[in-house]
Coordinates of C-alpha atoms in Angstrom, one line a residue:
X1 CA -75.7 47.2 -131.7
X2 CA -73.0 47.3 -129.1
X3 CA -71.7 50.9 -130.5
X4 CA -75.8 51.9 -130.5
X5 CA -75.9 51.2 -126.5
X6 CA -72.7 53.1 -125.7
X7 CA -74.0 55.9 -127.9
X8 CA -77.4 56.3 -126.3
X9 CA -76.3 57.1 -122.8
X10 CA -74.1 59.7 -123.9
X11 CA -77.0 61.3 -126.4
X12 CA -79.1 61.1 -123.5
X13 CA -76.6 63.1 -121.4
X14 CA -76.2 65.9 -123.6
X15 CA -79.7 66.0 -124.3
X16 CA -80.2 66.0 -120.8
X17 CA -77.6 68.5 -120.1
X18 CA -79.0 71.2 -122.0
X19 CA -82.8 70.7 -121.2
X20 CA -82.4 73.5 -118.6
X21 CA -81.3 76.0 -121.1
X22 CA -84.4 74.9 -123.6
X23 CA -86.7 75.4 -120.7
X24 CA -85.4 78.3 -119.6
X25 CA -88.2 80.9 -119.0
X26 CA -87.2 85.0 -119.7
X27 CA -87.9 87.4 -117.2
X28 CA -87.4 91.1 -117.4
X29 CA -87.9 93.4 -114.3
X30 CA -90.8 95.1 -115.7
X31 CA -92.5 91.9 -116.1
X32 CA -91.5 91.1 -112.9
X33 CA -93.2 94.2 -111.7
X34 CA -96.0 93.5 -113.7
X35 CA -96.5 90.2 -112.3
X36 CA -95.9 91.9 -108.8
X37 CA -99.4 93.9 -109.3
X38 CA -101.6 91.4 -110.9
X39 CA -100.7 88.4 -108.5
X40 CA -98.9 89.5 -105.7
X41 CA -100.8 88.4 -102.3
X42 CA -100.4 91.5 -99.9
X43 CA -101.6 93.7 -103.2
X44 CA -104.6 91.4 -103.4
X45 CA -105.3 91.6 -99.5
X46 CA -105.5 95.3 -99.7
X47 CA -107.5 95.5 -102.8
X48 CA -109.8 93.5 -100.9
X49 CA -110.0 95.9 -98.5
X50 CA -110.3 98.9 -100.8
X51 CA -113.4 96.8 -101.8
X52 CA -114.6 96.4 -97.8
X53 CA -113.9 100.0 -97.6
X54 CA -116.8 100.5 -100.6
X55 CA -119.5 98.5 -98.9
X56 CA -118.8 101.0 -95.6
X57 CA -119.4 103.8 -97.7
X58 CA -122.2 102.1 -99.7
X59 CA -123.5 101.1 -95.9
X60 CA -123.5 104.3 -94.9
X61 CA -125.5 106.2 -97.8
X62 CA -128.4 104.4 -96.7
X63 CA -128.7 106.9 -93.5
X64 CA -130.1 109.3 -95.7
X65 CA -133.4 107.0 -96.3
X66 CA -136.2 106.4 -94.1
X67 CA -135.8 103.5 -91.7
X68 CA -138.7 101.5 -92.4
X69 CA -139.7 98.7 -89.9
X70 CA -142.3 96.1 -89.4
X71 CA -143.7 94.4 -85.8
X72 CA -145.8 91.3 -86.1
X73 CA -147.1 90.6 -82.1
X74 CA -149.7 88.0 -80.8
X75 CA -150.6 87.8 -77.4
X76 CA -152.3 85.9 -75.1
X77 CA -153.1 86.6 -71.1
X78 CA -153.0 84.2 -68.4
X79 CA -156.6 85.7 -67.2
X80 CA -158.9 88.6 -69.3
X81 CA -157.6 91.8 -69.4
X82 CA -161.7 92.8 -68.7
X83 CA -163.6 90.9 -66.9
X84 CA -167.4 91.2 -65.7
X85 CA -169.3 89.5 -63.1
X86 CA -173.0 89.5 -63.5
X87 CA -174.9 88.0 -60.2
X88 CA -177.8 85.5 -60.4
X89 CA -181.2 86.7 -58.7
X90 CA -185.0 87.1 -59.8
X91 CA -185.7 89.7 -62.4
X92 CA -189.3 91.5 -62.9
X93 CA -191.1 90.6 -65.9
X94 CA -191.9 93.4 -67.5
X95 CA -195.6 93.5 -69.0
X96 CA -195.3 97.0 -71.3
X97 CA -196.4 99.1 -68.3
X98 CA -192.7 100.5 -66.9
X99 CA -195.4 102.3 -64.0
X100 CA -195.7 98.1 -62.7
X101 CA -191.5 97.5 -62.8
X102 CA -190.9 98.8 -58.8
X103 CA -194.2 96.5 -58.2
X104 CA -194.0 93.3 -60.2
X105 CA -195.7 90.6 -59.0
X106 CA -194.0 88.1 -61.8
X107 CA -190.6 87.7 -61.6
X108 CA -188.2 85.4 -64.0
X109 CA -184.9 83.9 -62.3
X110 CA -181.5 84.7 -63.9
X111 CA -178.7 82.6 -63.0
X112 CA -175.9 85.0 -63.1
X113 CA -173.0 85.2 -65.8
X114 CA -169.3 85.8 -65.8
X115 CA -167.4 87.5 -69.3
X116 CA -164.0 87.8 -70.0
X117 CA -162.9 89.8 -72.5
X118 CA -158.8 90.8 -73.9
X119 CA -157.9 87.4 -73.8
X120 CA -155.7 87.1 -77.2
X121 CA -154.6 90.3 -78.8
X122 CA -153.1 90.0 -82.2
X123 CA -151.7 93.1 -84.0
X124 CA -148.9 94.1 -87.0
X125 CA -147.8 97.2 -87.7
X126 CA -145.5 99.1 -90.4
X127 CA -143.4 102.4 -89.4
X128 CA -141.1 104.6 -91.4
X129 CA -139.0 107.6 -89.9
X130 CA -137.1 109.8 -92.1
X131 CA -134.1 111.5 -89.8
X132 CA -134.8 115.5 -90.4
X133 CA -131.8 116.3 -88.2
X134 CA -129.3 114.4 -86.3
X135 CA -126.9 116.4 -85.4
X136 CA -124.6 116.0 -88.5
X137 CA -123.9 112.6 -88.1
X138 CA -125.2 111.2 -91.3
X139 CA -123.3 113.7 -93.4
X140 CA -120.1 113.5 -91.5
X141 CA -120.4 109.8 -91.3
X142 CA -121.0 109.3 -95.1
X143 CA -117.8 112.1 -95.3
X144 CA -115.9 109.2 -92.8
X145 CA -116.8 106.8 -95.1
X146 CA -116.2 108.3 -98.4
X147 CA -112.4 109.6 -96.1
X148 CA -112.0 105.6 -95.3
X149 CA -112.1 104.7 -99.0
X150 CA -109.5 107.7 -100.2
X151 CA -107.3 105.6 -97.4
X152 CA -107.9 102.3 -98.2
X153 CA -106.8 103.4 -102.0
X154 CA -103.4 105.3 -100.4
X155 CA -102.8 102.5 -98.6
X156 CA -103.2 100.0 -102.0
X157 CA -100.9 102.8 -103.3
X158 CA -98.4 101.8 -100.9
X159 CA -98.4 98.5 -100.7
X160 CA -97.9 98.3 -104.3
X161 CA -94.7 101.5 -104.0
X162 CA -93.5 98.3 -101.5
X163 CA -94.1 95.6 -103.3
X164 CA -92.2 97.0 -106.5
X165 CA -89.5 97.8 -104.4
X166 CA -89.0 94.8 -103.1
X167 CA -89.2 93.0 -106.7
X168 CA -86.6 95.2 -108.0
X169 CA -84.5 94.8 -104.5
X170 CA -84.9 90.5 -104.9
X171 CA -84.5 90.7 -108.8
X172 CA -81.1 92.8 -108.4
X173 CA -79.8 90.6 -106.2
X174 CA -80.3 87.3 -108.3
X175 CA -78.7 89.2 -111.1
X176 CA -75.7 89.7 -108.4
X177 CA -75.5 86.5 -108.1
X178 CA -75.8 85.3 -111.4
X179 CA -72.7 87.6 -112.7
X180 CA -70.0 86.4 -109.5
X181 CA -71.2 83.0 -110.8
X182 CA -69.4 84.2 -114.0
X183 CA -66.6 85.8 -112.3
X184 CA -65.9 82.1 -111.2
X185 CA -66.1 80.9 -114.6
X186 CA -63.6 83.5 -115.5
X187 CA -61.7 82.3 -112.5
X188 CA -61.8 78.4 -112.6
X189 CA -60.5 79.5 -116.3
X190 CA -57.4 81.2 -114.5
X191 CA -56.9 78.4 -112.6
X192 CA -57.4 75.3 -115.0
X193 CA -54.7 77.1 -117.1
X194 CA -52.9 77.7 -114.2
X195 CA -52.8 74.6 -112.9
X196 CA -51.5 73.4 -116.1
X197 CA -48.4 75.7 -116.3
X198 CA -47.6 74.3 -112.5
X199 CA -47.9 70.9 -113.5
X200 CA -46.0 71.1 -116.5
X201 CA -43.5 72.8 -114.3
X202 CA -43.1 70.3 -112.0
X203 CA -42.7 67.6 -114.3
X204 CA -39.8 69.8 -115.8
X205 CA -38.7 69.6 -112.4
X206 CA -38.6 73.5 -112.1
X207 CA -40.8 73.8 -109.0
X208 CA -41.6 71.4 -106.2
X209 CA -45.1 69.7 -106.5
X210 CA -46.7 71.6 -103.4
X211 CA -47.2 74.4 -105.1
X212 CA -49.3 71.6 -107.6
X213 CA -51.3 71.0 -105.2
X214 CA -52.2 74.2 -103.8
X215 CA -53.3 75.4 -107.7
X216 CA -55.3 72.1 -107.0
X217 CA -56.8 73.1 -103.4
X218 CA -57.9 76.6 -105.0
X219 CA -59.8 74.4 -107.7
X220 CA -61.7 72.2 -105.1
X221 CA -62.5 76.1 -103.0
X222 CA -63.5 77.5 -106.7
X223 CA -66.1 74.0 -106.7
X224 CA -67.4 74.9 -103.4
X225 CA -68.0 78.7 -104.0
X226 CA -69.9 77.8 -107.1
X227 CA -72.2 75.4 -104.9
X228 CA -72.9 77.9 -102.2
X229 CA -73.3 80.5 -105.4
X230 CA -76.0 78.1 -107.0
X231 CA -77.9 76.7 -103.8
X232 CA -78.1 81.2 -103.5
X233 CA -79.6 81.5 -106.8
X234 CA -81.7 79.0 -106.0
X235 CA -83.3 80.1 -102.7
X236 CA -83.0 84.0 -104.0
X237 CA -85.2 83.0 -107.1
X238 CA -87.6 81.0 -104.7
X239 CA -88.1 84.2 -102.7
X240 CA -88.8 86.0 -105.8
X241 CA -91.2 83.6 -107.2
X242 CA -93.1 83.7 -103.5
X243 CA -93.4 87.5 -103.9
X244 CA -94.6 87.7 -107.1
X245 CA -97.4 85.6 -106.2
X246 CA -96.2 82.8 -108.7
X247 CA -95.2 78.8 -108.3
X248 CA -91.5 78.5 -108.3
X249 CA -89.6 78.2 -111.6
X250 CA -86.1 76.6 -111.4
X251 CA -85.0 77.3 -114.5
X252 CA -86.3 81.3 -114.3
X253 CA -83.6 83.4 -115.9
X254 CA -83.3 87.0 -115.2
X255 CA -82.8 89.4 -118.7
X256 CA -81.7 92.5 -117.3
X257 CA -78.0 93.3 -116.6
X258 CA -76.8 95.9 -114.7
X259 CA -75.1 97.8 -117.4
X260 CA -75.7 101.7 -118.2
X261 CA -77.4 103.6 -115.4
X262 CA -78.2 107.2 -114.9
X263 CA -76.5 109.1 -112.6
X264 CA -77.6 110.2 -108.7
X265 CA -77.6 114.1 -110.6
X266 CA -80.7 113.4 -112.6
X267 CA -82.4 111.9 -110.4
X268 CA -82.4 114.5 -107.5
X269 CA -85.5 115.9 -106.6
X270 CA -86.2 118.8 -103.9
X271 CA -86.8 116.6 -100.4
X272 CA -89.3 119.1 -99.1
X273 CA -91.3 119.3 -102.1
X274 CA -91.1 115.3 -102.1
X275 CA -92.5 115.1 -98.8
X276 CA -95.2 116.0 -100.3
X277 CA -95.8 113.3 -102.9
X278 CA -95.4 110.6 -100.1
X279 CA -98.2 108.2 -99.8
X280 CA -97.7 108.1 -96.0
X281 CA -97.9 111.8 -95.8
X282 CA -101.1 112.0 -97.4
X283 CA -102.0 109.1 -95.1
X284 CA -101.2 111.0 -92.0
X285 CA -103.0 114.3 -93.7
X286 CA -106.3 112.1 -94.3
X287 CA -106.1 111.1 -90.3
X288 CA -106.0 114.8 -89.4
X289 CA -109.2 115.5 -91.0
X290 CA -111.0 111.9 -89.9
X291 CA -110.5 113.1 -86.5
X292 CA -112.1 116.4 -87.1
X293 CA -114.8 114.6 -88.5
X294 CA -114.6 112.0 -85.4
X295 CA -115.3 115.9 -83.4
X296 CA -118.2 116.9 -85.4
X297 CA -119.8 113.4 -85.1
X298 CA -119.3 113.7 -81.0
X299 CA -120.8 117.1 -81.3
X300 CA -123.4 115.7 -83.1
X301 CA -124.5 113.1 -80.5
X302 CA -125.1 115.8 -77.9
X303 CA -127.6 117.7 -80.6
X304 CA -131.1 117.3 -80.7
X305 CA -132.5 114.6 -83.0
X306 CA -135.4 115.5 -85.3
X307 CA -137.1 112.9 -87.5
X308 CA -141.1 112.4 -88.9
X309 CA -142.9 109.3 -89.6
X310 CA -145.8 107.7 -91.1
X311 CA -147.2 104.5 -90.2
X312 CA -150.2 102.2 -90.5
X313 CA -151.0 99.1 -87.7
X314 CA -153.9 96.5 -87.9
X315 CA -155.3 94.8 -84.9
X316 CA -157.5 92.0 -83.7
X317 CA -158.5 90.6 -80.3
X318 CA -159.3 87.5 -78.8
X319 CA -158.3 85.4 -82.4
X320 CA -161.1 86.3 -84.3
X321 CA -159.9 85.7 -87.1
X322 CA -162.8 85.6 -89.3
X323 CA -164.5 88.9 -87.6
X324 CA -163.9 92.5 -88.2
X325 CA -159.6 93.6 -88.2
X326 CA -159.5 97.3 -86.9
X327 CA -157.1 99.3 -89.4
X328 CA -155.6 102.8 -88.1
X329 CA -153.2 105.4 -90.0
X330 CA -150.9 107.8 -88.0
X331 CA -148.6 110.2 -88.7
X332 CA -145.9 111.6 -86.1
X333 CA -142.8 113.8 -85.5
X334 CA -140.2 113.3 -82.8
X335 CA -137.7 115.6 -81.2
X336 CA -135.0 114.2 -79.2
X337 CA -133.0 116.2 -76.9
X338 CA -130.1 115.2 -74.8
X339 CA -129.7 117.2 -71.1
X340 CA -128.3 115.3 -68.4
X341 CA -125.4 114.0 -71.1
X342 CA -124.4 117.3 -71.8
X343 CA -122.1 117.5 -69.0
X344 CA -119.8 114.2 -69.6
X345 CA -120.6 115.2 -73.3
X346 CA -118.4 118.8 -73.0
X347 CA -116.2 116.8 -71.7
X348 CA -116.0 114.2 -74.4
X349 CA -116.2 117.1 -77.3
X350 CA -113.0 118.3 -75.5
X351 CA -111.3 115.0 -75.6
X352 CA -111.7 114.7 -79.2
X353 CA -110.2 118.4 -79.8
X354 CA -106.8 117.2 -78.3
X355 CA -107.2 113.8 -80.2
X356 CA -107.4 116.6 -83.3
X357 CA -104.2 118.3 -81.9
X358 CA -102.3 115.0 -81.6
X359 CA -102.9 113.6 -85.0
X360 CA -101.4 117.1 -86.4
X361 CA -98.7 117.0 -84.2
X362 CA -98.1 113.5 -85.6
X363 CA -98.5 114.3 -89.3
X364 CA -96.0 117.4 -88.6
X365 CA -93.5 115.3 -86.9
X366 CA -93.9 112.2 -89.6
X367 CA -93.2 115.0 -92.2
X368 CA -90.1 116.0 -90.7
X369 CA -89.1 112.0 -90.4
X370 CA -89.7 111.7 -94.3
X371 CA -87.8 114.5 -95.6
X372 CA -85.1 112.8 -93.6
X373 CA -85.5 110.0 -95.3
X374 CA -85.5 111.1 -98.9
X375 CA -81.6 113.0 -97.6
X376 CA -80.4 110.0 -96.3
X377 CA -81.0 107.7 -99.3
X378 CA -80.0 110.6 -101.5
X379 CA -76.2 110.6 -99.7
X380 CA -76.6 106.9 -100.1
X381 CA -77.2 107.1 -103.4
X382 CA -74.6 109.4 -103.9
X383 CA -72.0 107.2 -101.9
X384 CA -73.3 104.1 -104.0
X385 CA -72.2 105.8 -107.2
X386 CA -69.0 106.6 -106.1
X387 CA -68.4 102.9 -104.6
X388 CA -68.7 101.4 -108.6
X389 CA -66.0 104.7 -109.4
X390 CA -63.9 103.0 -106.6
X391 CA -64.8 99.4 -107.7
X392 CA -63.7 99.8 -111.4
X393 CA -60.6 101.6 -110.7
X394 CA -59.7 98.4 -108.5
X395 CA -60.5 95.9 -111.3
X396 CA -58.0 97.8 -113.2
X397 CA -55.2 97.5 -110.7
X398 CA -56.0 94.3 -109.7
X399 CA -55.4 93.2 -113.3
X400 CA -52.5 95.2 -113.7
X401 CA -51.1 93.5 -110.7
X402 CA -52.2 89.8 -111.7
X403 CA -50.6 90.5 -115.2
X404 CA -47.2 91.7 -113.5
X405 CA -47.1 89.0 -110.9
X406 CA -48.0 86.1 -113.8
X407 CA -45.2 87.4 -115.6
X408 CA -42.9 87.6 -112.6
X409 CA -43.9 83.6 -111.6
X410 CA -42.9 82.2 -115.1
X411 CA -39.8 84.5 -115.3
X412 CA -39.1 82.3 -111.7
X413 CA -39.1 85.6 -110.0
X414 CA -41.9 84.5 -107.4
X415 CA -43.7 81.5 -106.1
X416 CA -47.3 80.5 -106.9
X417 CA -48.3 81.9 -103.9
X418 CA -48.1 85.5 -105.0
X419 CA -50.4 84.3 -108.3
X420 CA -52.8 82.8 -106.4
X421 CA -53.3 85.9 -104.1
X422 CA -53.3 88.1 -107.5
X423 CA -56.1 86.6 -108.9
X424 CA -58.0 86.0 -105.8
X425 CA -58.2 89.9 -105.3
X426 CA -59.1 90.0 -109.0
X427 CA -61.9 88.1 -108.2
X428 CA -62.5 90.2 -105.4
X429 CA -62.5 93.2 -106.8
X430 CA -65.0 92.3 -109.8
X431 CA -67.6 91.0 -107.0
X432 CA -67.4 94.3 -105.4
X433 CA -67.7 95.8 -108.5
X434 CA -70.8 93.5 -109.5
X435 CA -72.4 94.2 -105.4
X436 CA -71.8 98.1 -106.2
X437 CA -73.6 97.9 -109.6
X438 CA -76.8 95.9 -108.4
X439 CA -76.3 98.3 -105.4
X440 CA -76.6 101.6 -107.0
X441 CA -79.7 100.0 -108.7
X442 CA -81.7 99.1 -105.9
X443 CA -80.9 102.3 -104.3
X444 CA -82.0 104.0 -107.6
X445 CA -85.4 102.3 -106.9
X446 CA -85.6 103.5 -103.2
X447 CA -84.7 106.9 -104.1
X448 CA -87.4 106.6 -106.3
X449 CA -89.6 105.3 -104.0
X450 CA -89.1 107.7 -101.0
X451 CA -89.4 110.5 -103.3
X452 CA -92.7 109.7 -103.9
X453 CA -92.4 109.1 -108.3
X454 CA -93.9 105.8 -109.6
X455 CA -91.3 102.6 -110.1
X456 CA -93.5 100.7 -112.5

């Protein structure tokens, strides 16, 4: 029983100590990037307003039907609208003979009366105008409309072209971090053998026990570097977790290694012909044509309006409600036309025509900006590549020196100074190598990017 209770904490331990590796959940970067576009926030935001961008255009068909409208209206006056006064008097009896009237000799008295009439007034009435001509408007505003939802779309476009980039940017640098947390292993390794060759060593009295203790001062900056290293992981694969739109996973574990990778040469494309493959420069080419559109629809306000209309209204005065409704039909045409506006109107129209000129200017000059832009991540791509040439070259001497310099400190040639400093630029050097690596992969994915070509 005793044996049983000592046993079961230490069962538990290993159990326990491996539960993170049996829970670990795989990721690839193209799930990641899969993940990206199905839960991502922004992405959802702006399919959203792809979606708002719809209903505009949906909104605006409706222009080309008639507008129908219905008015409801009861009134009543403070005082008739017609009023007749009758005054009292005596009036002449007529006896059949109209020859007697101017003579009578029998009168009958009438008191007098007074009418009002147009007291209440009660009336409803249905319209409908169908727009003949307005100018344009209707047509160019359903072609704004129609324009808004070709952007709305671009813009999804480049959110997502973002979005990806930014997963494969986050997911390369957890997988940095994940290989210098190896390069530790590698070098705590170093040291625990290390460490052991000095302390035997010293106990053969061959070497004083400082140099013990400074093996054993590496050891304790070895512990701390791995704890700065894992707290990284950690808050690199919260970061990652946020973007993808996904609750965070501690025990996540990235699948892809930065291994074999095509080089910058075929992956160059033309930069001027890329311009034109950019989202943004179709974006900037859609805002030159809304804004000739925005001058045809100004235009447009300072034409005459045409429309015809049809209607039908019912009315009844004074409430009666149970007598006699009058019932009409009409039929109508209207013609609207704008003279005193025309003068601030020319002016307006002109306005627009240099709003016209400035949004080309501005695609022109944001064209120019982005084939910049695909030349400069080219040379860095280019440099990128060359810095993991660089990188591996220095692994090799690096381990070339550490081997010569181990050699030299148990031949008694040198202290443990010189062995610590070996294998701390070893180290070194394979971190660079590992930052060069991820680095040459996330500028794969922006050279990509900026030369318009899809990253899923």
């Amino acid at each position: 029983m005793k044996k049983l209770m000592y046993f079961l904490p230490i069962l538990y331990w290993v159990v326990g100590f491996n539960l993170p590796a049996m829970a670990q959940n795989i990721y690839s970067l193209d799930s990641c990037k899969k993940i990206t576009l199905e839960k991502n926030i922004q992405l959802k935001s702006s399919a959203l307003e792809v979606e708002a961008s719809q209903k505009i255009k949906q909104a605006a068909f409706t222009r080309y039907f008639p507008n129908i409208s219905a008015l409801g209206l009861t009134v009543r006056f403070s005082d008739p609208l017609l009023k007749i006064d009758m005054p009292g008097g005596n009036l002449p009896v007529y006896n059949g003979d109209p020859t007697t009237l101017p003579f009578a000799t029998e009168f009958a008295y009438f008191p007098g009366v007074s009418l009002g009439m147009l007291e209440d007034l009660t009336t409803g009435a249905i319209t409908a105008v169908q727009p003949i001509f307005s100018g344009g408007r209707i047509i160019n505003g359903n072609r704004l409309a129609h324009l808004g939802t070709e952007v709305s779309n671009q813009k999804l476009n480049l959110s997502a072209s973002e979005a990806l980039f930014k997963t494969e940017e986050q997911y390369w640098q957890i997988v940095s971090l994940t290989e210098k947390l190896k390069t530790i292993d590698a070098y705590e390794r170093l040291l625990d053998t290390l460490y052991k060759d000095v302390n035997t060593a010293h106990k053969a009295g061959l070497i004083n026990y400082n140099d013990v203790l400074r093996v054993s001062l590496k050891q304790s900056e070895m512990k701390m570097n791995r704890l700065q290293l894992e707290n990284g992981i950690s808050l690199a694969t919260m970061s990652l977790c946020q973007h993808l739109g996904i609750p965070y996973d501690p025990w996540m574990k990235l699948s892809d290694s930065v291994g074999a990778f095509a080089p910058p040469a075929s992956l160059y494309s033309d930069p001027q012909s890329a311009v034109s493959q950019r989202t943004e420069y179709h974006l900037m080419q859609k805002s030159v044509e809304a804004e000739k559109l925005q001058s045809k629809m100004k235009l447009g306000e300072y034409l005459p309006q045409v429309g015809i209309g049809a209607g039908a209204f019912t009315y009844g005065m004074d409430n009666d409600w149970k007598g006699d409704w009058n019932n009409e039909l009409m039929a109508f045409g209207t013609v609207t036309i704008p003279l005193s506006d025309w003068w601030e109107g020319s002016y307006r129209i002109k306005e627009q025509k240099l709003k016209e000129e400035i949004a080309q200017n501005n695609a022109d000059y944001t064209a120019t900006l982005l084939q910049l832009q695909i030349e400069k991540t080219w040379t860095d791509l280019q440099e990128s590549w060359q810095r993991i040439a660089l990188a591996e070259e220095a692994i090799e001497q690096a381990r070339e020196n550490l081997k010569i310099t181990s050699d030299n400190f148990h031949a008694g040639i040198i202290g443990i100074s010189d062995v610590l400093e070996a294998q701390a630029i070893l180290q070194t050097t394979l971190d660079q190598l590992t930052d060069a690596r991820c680095g040459y992969r996330v500028k794969m994915a922006e050279y990509l990017k900026v030369t318009g070509r899809s990253q899923e």
